[in-house]
Amino acid sequence: MDKFETQCPLEQHHNHGGSCSCGHEHHHDHGGSCSCGHEHHHDHGGSCSCGHEHHHDHGGSCSCGHEHHKEHPDRHPDAFLTDGVKFTCLIDHLGCANCAAKMESRINELPEVNAATLTFATKQLRVSVTPDAAKRESELIAKFQKICSSIESEVVVTKQHSGQKGKKALQKSQESSDKKHKFSEQQIDLFSIIIGALLFAAGELLEHFPIGNSLLPVWLYVIAYLILGGQIVLTAVKNLTKGQIFDENFLMSLATIGAFAIGEFAEAVGVMLFYRIGEYFEEAAVSRSRSQIMETVDLRPEVVNLIKKDSIKVIPAEETQIGDLLLVRPGDRIPLDGTIVEGETRLDTSPITGEPVPIKAAVNDAVTSGCINISGQLKIRVAQTLEHSMVTRILDSVENAAASKPKIDRFITRFSRVYTPFVVIAALATAILPSLFTGDWNHWIYTALTFLVISCPCALVLSVPLAFFSGIGAGSKQGILFKGGVSIEALNNISTVVMDKTGTITQGNFAVQQTVPQGTYSQKDVLTLCASCEQHSTHPIGVSITAAAIEKHYTLEEPASLTEIPGHGIQAKLAVGEVLVGNCKLMEKFHIKLSAHSQSSHGTEVFLAVNGMFAGYILISDTIKPEAENAVASLKRLHVKTAMLTGDTPESAKAVAKKTGIDEVHARLLPEEKLSKLQAIRSKHGAVMFVGDGINDAPVLAGADVGAAMGSGADAAIEAADVVFMTSNMQAVPQCISIAKSTSRIAWQNVIFALAIKALVMVLGLSGHASMWMAVFADSGVAMLCVLNSVRILSFHSIKQ
């Protein structure tokens, strides 16, 4: 506790210039107190609302037992976040995004399930079930298996365990798939495509250059079709018996068999061949995209180097225990959260925070998993197991985010349920109605078959969630954790970024800005005398004065006596006589005349008096972050307004705003006033994003459309915020908005492109200019292009402002 502060039973921790609900402004007269009778441990800047000790972690709960959590319409609308027993299943061999949407819908219909979200990008089924159903978990999973198998027969549903996350989950899925066959599924697909293509080419040659039996090309087409489409037709028949009518397999089978029926043998085989080629490349693109994203976000180690006496033993990372000693060589990632016990190095923290500048680390320094050891060899003591280390928490955050679906995703899922039946009905009408008038049944049936080929909405259902998942991965790569597609979508509509001052725009640590002597005293005299009195203080202001004196190599004197005057300052005996160091109330108490002093523009003033005479003062203020000005300029380039809410003085707030270019300033605010100001800003400008330090801003965060915590990624902040910045660099604010805008733009590009191509093929088909080959491109080809378009968000260049 600082010497200037009063003692009381209920300690409150405030951060830089804040206020509490006692209704009194707690400004930094260097240790001032308020009449509420509570001690205010000024970490200078937070707020409380119930008179109890608060360690607010950005909207979490506090020791008063009150929940400070965000409730906001349209935020996290996924029902998975409702009450109930929650667990996650892995869906292996899931091959179709549209089928995944059907599975999710059917599972949600189960009475035991409160909510379910199936994420195609991660192959995870997240469910919230009733407590009674949770006791029958294996029986429930069997129900999930039955539902999923009825839609895709190859699908296998298993409960996900802690070791089956990220890259390991994808590897497990691939391994289990490969074990079922001597060759992998991709190899089998490739073989059948090559053989089918050769037979198709032979049939085409024999059709144009007949040799012997004229039926030989037809038989070659039939064999090629059975190789290419036999499995698809069998699957279609199985699905029909299970009530799956508007299924991609059925529609493709119907279209190609229909082509056989009207004598278009080459067309039928060719369409099936190019459909299989399109599916092959689409699956490869999706698989590559999944791996690329997971490589970006999954930084967890496979193995660690465990030190046992004088030997090194390589063990799986999940077997490591708290207290184990690990060896980390230069170039290796820090495997688990821990503390350095031997060695010195520089750490590249960019994989976690996005911060490009390496930092020094030595003995007793805490190190975070995922960072890269650049130079020295280290021995670290494990502080957190793999399950609780930062790399796992980041992966969990990304996987949870992928399950939170944006409005556009939910819209496309609903749209797809209408789209396919509509196109099938249109195909039926096209086949019959014009033929009744023209009599040209072959032409109109062929046109109808092209409609059937493009009636599957896979390109739509796949590309949108993959675009948002890529955006989440791109953010993680830059040290920005989005809490789902909902957050990204909301960020895309932000008109104003509202920021807290301390810890967000400023460094959050006080520094001596100016030393002003009076009379015969010099700057050195003033700083030395103040520091001599403050040298044992733990208060940030006292520490900053002492640090400034030590930096200048001034010699400090140990006081002969020292008395703390609560709420005022210090009275001490030094060689020069009686010395007073404190706020203006201390000067008034001892009748020190300050007529020679003029009010400073901003900052906290610490006054000095020697033997009853005013000797000067020190001006102290929080330092503005060096990147703050550029970050605000970047926001303006994105056409986003900026505002600042603070409990600090108007003079100090305006000085910071002028330096950084912030548009609006609202100072000397209590917590409830901050919330009303934020609501007024929203009414005036539209959707707002609030950026705070993740400690005391719960009421304002709850009122914002998007709440963002800026800091080092503390556990509670990660849990509570919509967006978490793993770095305190302000450039993360415009960067997250830029990623969100790119993500939403690419998602809409995919939707518009897919629908436009399908509509174009339908129009060309009606006018007699489209073929089934074009329809295959409009289905599988467009899906592949949308996938490739989605993953380009991962490129840094695509998210530059």
PDB file of N, CA and C in Angstrom, residues 233-284:
ATOM      1  N   VAL A 233     -24.263 -44.418 -57.353  1.00  0.00           N
ATOM      2  CA  VAL A 233     -25.617 -44.934 -57.561  1.00  0.00           C
ATOM      3  C   VAL A 233     -26.047 -45.803 -56.380  1.00  0.00           C
ATOM      4  N   LEU A 234     -25.137 -46.694 -55.903  1.00  0.00           N
ATOM      5  CA  LEU A 234     -25.462 -47.548 -54.747  1.00  0.00           C
ATOM      6  C   LEU A 234     -25.782 -46.701 -53.518  1.00  0.00           C
ATOM      7  N   THR A 235     -24.965 -45.671 -53.292  1.00  0.00           N
ATOM      8  CA  THR A 235     -25.202 -44.775 -52.152  1.00  0.00           C
ATOM      9  C   THR A 235     -26.543 -44.067 -52.292  1.00  0.00           C
ATOM     10  N   ALA A 236     -26.872 -43.661 -53.517  1.00  0.00           N
ATOM     11  CA  ALA A 236     -28.153 -42.993 -53.775  1.00  0.00           C
ATOM     12  C   ALA A 236     -29.322 -43.903 -53.440  1.00  0.00           C
ATOM     13  N   VAL A 237     -29.209 -45.198 -53.830  1.00  0.00           N
ATOM     14  CA  VAL A 237     -30.273 -46.168 -53.551  1.00  0.00           C
ATOM     15  C   VAL A 237     -30.422 -46.377 -52.043  1.00  0.00           C
ATOM     16  N   LYS A 238     -29.279 -46.535 -51.350  1.00  0.00           N
ATOM     17  CA  LYS A 238     -29.316 -46.698 -49.891  1.00  0.00           C
ATOM     18  C   LYS A 238     -29.981 -45.502 -49.230  1.00  0.00           C
ATOM     19  N   ASN A 239     -29.607 -44.309 -49.670  1.00  0.00           N
ATOM     20  CA  ASN A 239     -30.158 -43.094 -49.078  1.00  0.00           C
ATOM     21  C   ASN A 239     -31.646 -42.949 -49.355  1.00  0.00           C
ATOM     22  N   LEU A 240     -32.075 -43.426 -50.527  1.00  0.00           N
ATOM     23  CA  LEU A 240     -33.503 -43.370 -50.844  1.00  0.00           C
ATOM     24  C   LEU A 240     -34.313 -44.209 -49.862  1.00  0.00           C
ATOM     25  N   THR A 241     -33.762 -45.350 -49.476  1.00  0.00           N
ATOM     26  CA  THR A 241     -34.467 -46.217 -48.516  1.00  0.00           C
ATOM     27  C   THR A 241     -34.522 -45.579 -47.131  1.00  0.00           C
ATOM     28  N   LYS A 242     -33.634 -44.608 -46.898  1.00  0.00           N
ATOM     29  CA  LYS A 242     -33.619 -43.899 -45.607  1.00  0.00           C
ATOM     30  C   LYS A 242     -34.335 -42.557 -45.677  1.00  0.00           C
ATOM     31  N   GLY A 243     -34.969 -42.290 -46.830  1.00  0.00           N
ATOM     32  CA  GLY A 243     -35.745 -41.057 -46.963  1.00  0.00           C
ATOM     33  C   GLY A 243     -34.958 -39.859 -47.432  1.00  0.00           C
ATOM     34  N   GLN A 244     -33.695 -40.065 -47.875  1.00  0.00           N
ATOM     35  CA  GLN A 244     -32.872 -38.954 -48.349  1.00  0.00           C
ATOM     36  C   GLN A 244     -33.097 -38.770 -49.851  1.00  0.00           C
ATOM     37  N   ILE A 245     -34.031 -37.883 -50.215  1.00  0.00           N
ATOM     38  CA  ILE A 245     -34.398 -37.709 -51.623  1.00  0.00           C
ATOM     39  C   ILE A 245     -33.476 -36.694 -52.304  1.00  0.00           C
ATOM     40  N   PHE A 246     -33.438 -35.481 -51.766  1.00  0.00           N
ATOM     41  CA  PHE A 246     -32.641 -34.424 -52.395  1.00  0.00           C
ATOM     42  C   PHE A 246     -31.187 -34.529 -51.938  1.00  0.00           C
ATOM     43  N   ASP A 247     -30.586 -35.631 -52.359  1.00  0.00           N
ATOM     44  CA  ASP A 247     -29.223 -35.951 -51.979  1.00  0.00           C
ATOM     45  C   ASP A 247     -28.342 -35.812 -53.215  1.00  0.00           C
ATOM     46  N   GLU A 248     -27.119 -35.332 -53.029  1.00  0.00           N
ATOM     47  CA  GLU A 248     -26.226 -35.103 -54.167  1.00  0.00           C
ATOM     48  C   GLU A 248     -26.006 -36.371 -54.987  1.00  0.00           C
ATOM     49  N   ASN A 249     -25.861 -37.519 -54.295  1.00  0.00           N
ATOM     50  CA  ASN A 249     -25.664 -38.787 -54.995  1.00  0.00           C
ATOM     51  C   ASN A 249     -26.880 -39.139 -55.863  1.00  0.00           C
ATOM     52  N   PHE A 250     -28.078 -38.923 -55.282  1.00  0.00           N
ATOM     53  CA  PHE A 250     -29.300 -39.239 -56.014  1.00  0.00           C
ATOM     54  C   PHE A 250     -29.460 -38.322 -57.225  1.00  0.00           C
ATOM     55  N   LEU A 251     -29.211 -37.045 -57.017  1.00  0.00           N
ATOM     56  CA  LEU A 251     -29.392 -36.085 -58.112  1.00  0.00           C
ATOM     57  C   LEU A 251     -28.410 -36.354 -59.250  1.00  0.00           C
ATOM     58  N   MET A 252     -27.150 -36.654 -58.900  1.00  0.00           N
ATOM     59  CA  MET A 252     -26.159 -36.943 -59.942  1.00  0.00           C
ATOM     60  C   MET A 252     -26.481 -38.250 -60.648  1.00  0.00           C
ATOM     61  N   SER A 253     -26.939 -39.250 -59.881  1.00  0.00           N
ATOM     62  CA  SER A 253     -27.329 -40.535 -60.483  1.00  0.00           C
ATOM     63  C   SER A 253     -28.503 -40.342 -61.436  1.00  0.00           C
ATOM     64  N   LEU A 254     -29.510 -39.601 -60.980  1.00  0.00           N
ATOM     65  CA  LEU A 254     -30.694 -39.369 -61.798  1.00  0.00           C
ATOM     66  C   LEU A 254     -30.331 -38.642 -63.099  1.00  0.00           C
ATOM     67  N   ALA A 255     -29.449 -37.632 -62.973  1.00  0.00           N
ATOM     68  CA  ALA A 255     -29.053 -36.846 -64.149  1.00  0.00           C
ATOM     69  C   ALA A 255     -28.307 -37.701 -65.168  1.00  0.00           C
ATOM     70  N   THR A 256     -27.358 -38.515 -64.703  1.00  0.00           N
ATOM     71  CA  THR A 256     -26.535 -39.292 -65.639  1.00  0.00           C
ATOM     72  C   THR A 256     -27.292 -40.501 -66.198  1.00  0.00           C
ATOM     73  N   ILE A 257     -28.098 -41.159 -65.362  1.00  0.00           N
ATOM     74  CA  ILE A 257     -28.914 -42.282 -65.874  1.00  0.00           C
ATOM     75  C   ILE A 257     -29.941 -41.753 -66.872  1.00  0.00           C
ATOM     76  N   GLY A 258     -30.458 -40.559 -66.593  1.00  0.00           N
ATOM     77  CA  GLY A 258     -31.380 -39.919 -67.540  1.00  0.00           C
ATOM     78  C   GLY A 258     -30.710 -39.665 -68.878  1.00  0.00           C
ATOM     79  N   ALA A 259     -29.429 -39.276 -68.835  1.00  0.00           N
ATOM     80  CA  ALA A 259     -28.676 -39.061 -70.079  1.00  0.00           C
ATOM     81  C   ALA A 259     -28.528 -40.374 -70.846  1.00  0.00           C
ATOM     82  N   PHE A 260     -28.278 -41.473 -70.123  1.00  0.00           N
ATOM     83  CA  PHE A 260     -28.237 -42.798 -70.771  1.00  0.00           C
ATOM     84  C   PHE A 260     -29.574 -43.094 -71.443  1.00  0.00           C
ATOM     85  N   ALA A 261     -30.682 -42.756 -70.718  1.00  0.00           N
ATOM     86  CA  ALA A 261     -32.023 -43.085 -71.209  1.00  0.00           C
ATOM     87  C   ALA A 261     -32.341 -42.383 -72.524  1.00  0.00           C
ATOM     88  N   ILE A 262     -31.798 -41.185 -72.713  1.00  0.00           N
ATOM     89  CA  ILE A 262     -32.094 -40.465 -73.962  1.00  0.00           C
ATOM     90  C   ILE A 262     -30.981 -40.665 -74.995  1.00  0.00           C
ATOM     91  N   GLY A 263     -30.103 -41.627 -74.709  1.00  0.00           N
ATOM     92  CA  GLY A 263     -29.088 -41.993 -75.688  1.00  0.00           C
ATOM     93  C   GLY A 263     -27.815 -41.174 -75.660  1.00  0.00           C
ATOM     94  N   GLU A 264     -27.665 -40.310 -74.648  1.00  0.00           N
ATOM     95  CA  GLU A 264     -26.444 -39.492 -74.539  1.00  0.00           C
ATOM     96  C   GLU A 264     -25.413 -40.234 -73.677  1.00  0.00           C
ATOM     97  N   PHE A 265     -24.885 -41.357 -74.216  1.00  0.00           N
ATOM     98  CA  PHE A 265     -23.989 -42.214 -73.439  1.00  0.00           C
ATOM     99  C   PHE A 265     -22.679 -41.495 -73.081  1.00  0.00           C
ATOM    100  N   ALA A 266     -22.079 -40.905 -74.079  1.00  0.00           N
ATOM    101  CA  ALA A 266     -20.810 -40.197 -73.841  1.00  0.00           C
ATOM    102  C   ALA A 266     -21.008 -39.042 -72.866  1.00  0.00           C
ATOM    103  N   GLU A 267     -22.116 -38.340 -72.997  1.00  0.00           N
ATOM    104  CA  GLU A 267     -22.416 -37.219 -72.100  1.00  0.00           C
ATOM    105  C   GLU A 267     -22.541 -37.707 -70.661  1.00  0.00           C
ATOM    106  N   ALA A 268     -23.256 -38.829 -70.467  1.00  0.00           N
ATOM    107  CA  ALA A 268     -23.465 -39.368 -69.122  1.00  0.00           C
ATOM    108  C   ALA A 268     -22.137 -39.730 -68.465  1.00  0.00           C
ATOM    109  N   VAL A 269     -21.297 -40.450 -69.201  1.00  0.00           N
ATOM    110  CA  VAL A 269     -20.001 -40.860 -68.643  1.00  0.00           C
ATOM    111  C   VAL A 269     -19.091 -39.647 -68.442  1.00  0.00           C
ATOM    112  N   GLY A 270     -19.090 -38.769 -69.422  1.00  0.00           N
ATOM    113  CA  GLY A 270     -18.249 -37.575 -69.315  1.00  0.00           C
ATOM    114  C   GLY A 270     -18.620 -36.714 -68.126  1.00  0.00           C
ATOM    115  N   VAL A 271     -19.919 -36.542 -67.904  1.00  0.00           N
ATOM    116  CA  VAL A 271     -20.387 -35.743 -66.769  1.00  0.00           C
ATOM    117  C   VAL A 271     -19.978 -36.410 -65.458  1.00  0.00           C
ATOM    118  N   MET A 272     -20.159 -37.749 -65.358  1.00  0.00           N
ATOM    119  CA  MET A 272     -19.767 -38.463 -64.137  1.00  0.00           C
ATOM    120  C   MET A 272     -18.260 -38.376 -63.927  1.00  0.00           C
ATOM    121  N   LEU A 273     -17.499 -38.470 -65.033  1.00  0.00           N
ATOM    122  CA  LEU A 273     -16.046 -38.372 -64.934  1.00  0.00           C
ATOM    123  C   LEU A 273     -15.633 -37.003 -64.400  1.00  0.00           C
ATOM    124  N   PHE A 274     -16.172 -35.953 -64.978  1.00  0.00           N
ATOM    125  CA  PHE A 274     -15.774 -34.610 -64.545  1.00  0.00           C
ATOM    126  C   PHE A 274     -16.345 -34.266 -63.165  1.00  0.00           C
ATOM    127  N   TYR A 275     -17.472 -34.867 -62.829  1.00  0.00           N
ATOM    128  CA  TYR A 275     -17.996 -34.712 -61.471  1.00  0.00           C
ATOM    129  C   TYR A 275     -17.030 -35.329 -60.464  1.00  0.00           C
ATOM    130  N   ARG A 276     -16.537 -36.542 -60.782  1.00  0.00           N
ATOM    131  CA  ARG A 276     -15.599 -37.218 -59.878  1.00  0.00           C
ATOM    132  C   ARG A 276     -14.275 -36.443 -59.787  1.00  0.00           C
ATOM    133  N   ILE A 277     -13.818 -35.911 -60.932  1.00  0.00           N
ATOM    134  CA  ILE A 277     -12.584 -35.107 -60.916  1.00  0.00           C
ATOM    135  C   ILE A 277     -12.784 -33.858 -60.057  1.00  0.00           C
ATOM    136  N   GLY A 278     -13.925 -33.204 -60.248  1.00  0.00           N
ATOM    137  CA  GLY A 278     -14.234 -32.007 -59.449  1.00  0.00           C
ATOM    138  C   GLY A 278     -14.305 -32.317 -57.970  1.00  0.00           C
ATOM    139  N   GLU A 279     -14.964 -33.444 -57.623  1.00  0.00           N
ATOM    140  CA  GLU A 279     -15.065 -33.861 -56.226  1.00  0.00           C
ATOM    141  C   GLU A 279     -13.685 -34.164 -55.640  1.00  0.00           C
ATOM    142  N   TYR A 280     -12.850 -34.804 -56.454  1.00  0.00           N
ATOM    143  CA  TYR A 280     -11.503 -35.167 -56.005  1.00  0.00           C
ATOM    144  C   TYR A 280     -10.706 -33.909 -55.639  1.00  0.00           C
ATOM    145  N   PHE A 281     -10.713 -32.946 -56.553  1.00  0.00           N
ATOM    146  CA  PHE A 281      -9.954 -31.715 -56.296  1.00  0.00           C
ATOM    147  C   PHE A 281     -10.601 -30.869 -55.203  1.00  0.00           C
ATOM    148  N   GLU A 282     -11.927 -30.895 -55.127  1.00  0.00           N
ATOM    149  CA  GLU A 282     -12.612 -30.158 -54.072  1.00  0.00           C
ATOM    150  C   GLU A 282     -12.247 -30.732 -52.708  1.00  0.00           C
ATOM    151  N   GLU A 283     -12.265 -32.074 -52.603  1.00  0.00           N
ATOM    152  CA  GLU A 283     -11.905 -32.719 -51.338  1.00  0.00           C
ATOM    153  C   GLU A 283     -10.454 -32.433 -50.977  1.00  0.00           C
ATOM    154  N   ALA A 284      -9.580 -32.464 -51.983  1.00  0.00           N
ATOM    155  CA  ALA A 284      -8.163 -32.162 -51.745  1.00  0.00           C
ATOM    156  C   ALA A 284      -7.994 -30.721 -51.277  1.00  0.00           C
TER     157      ALA A 284
END
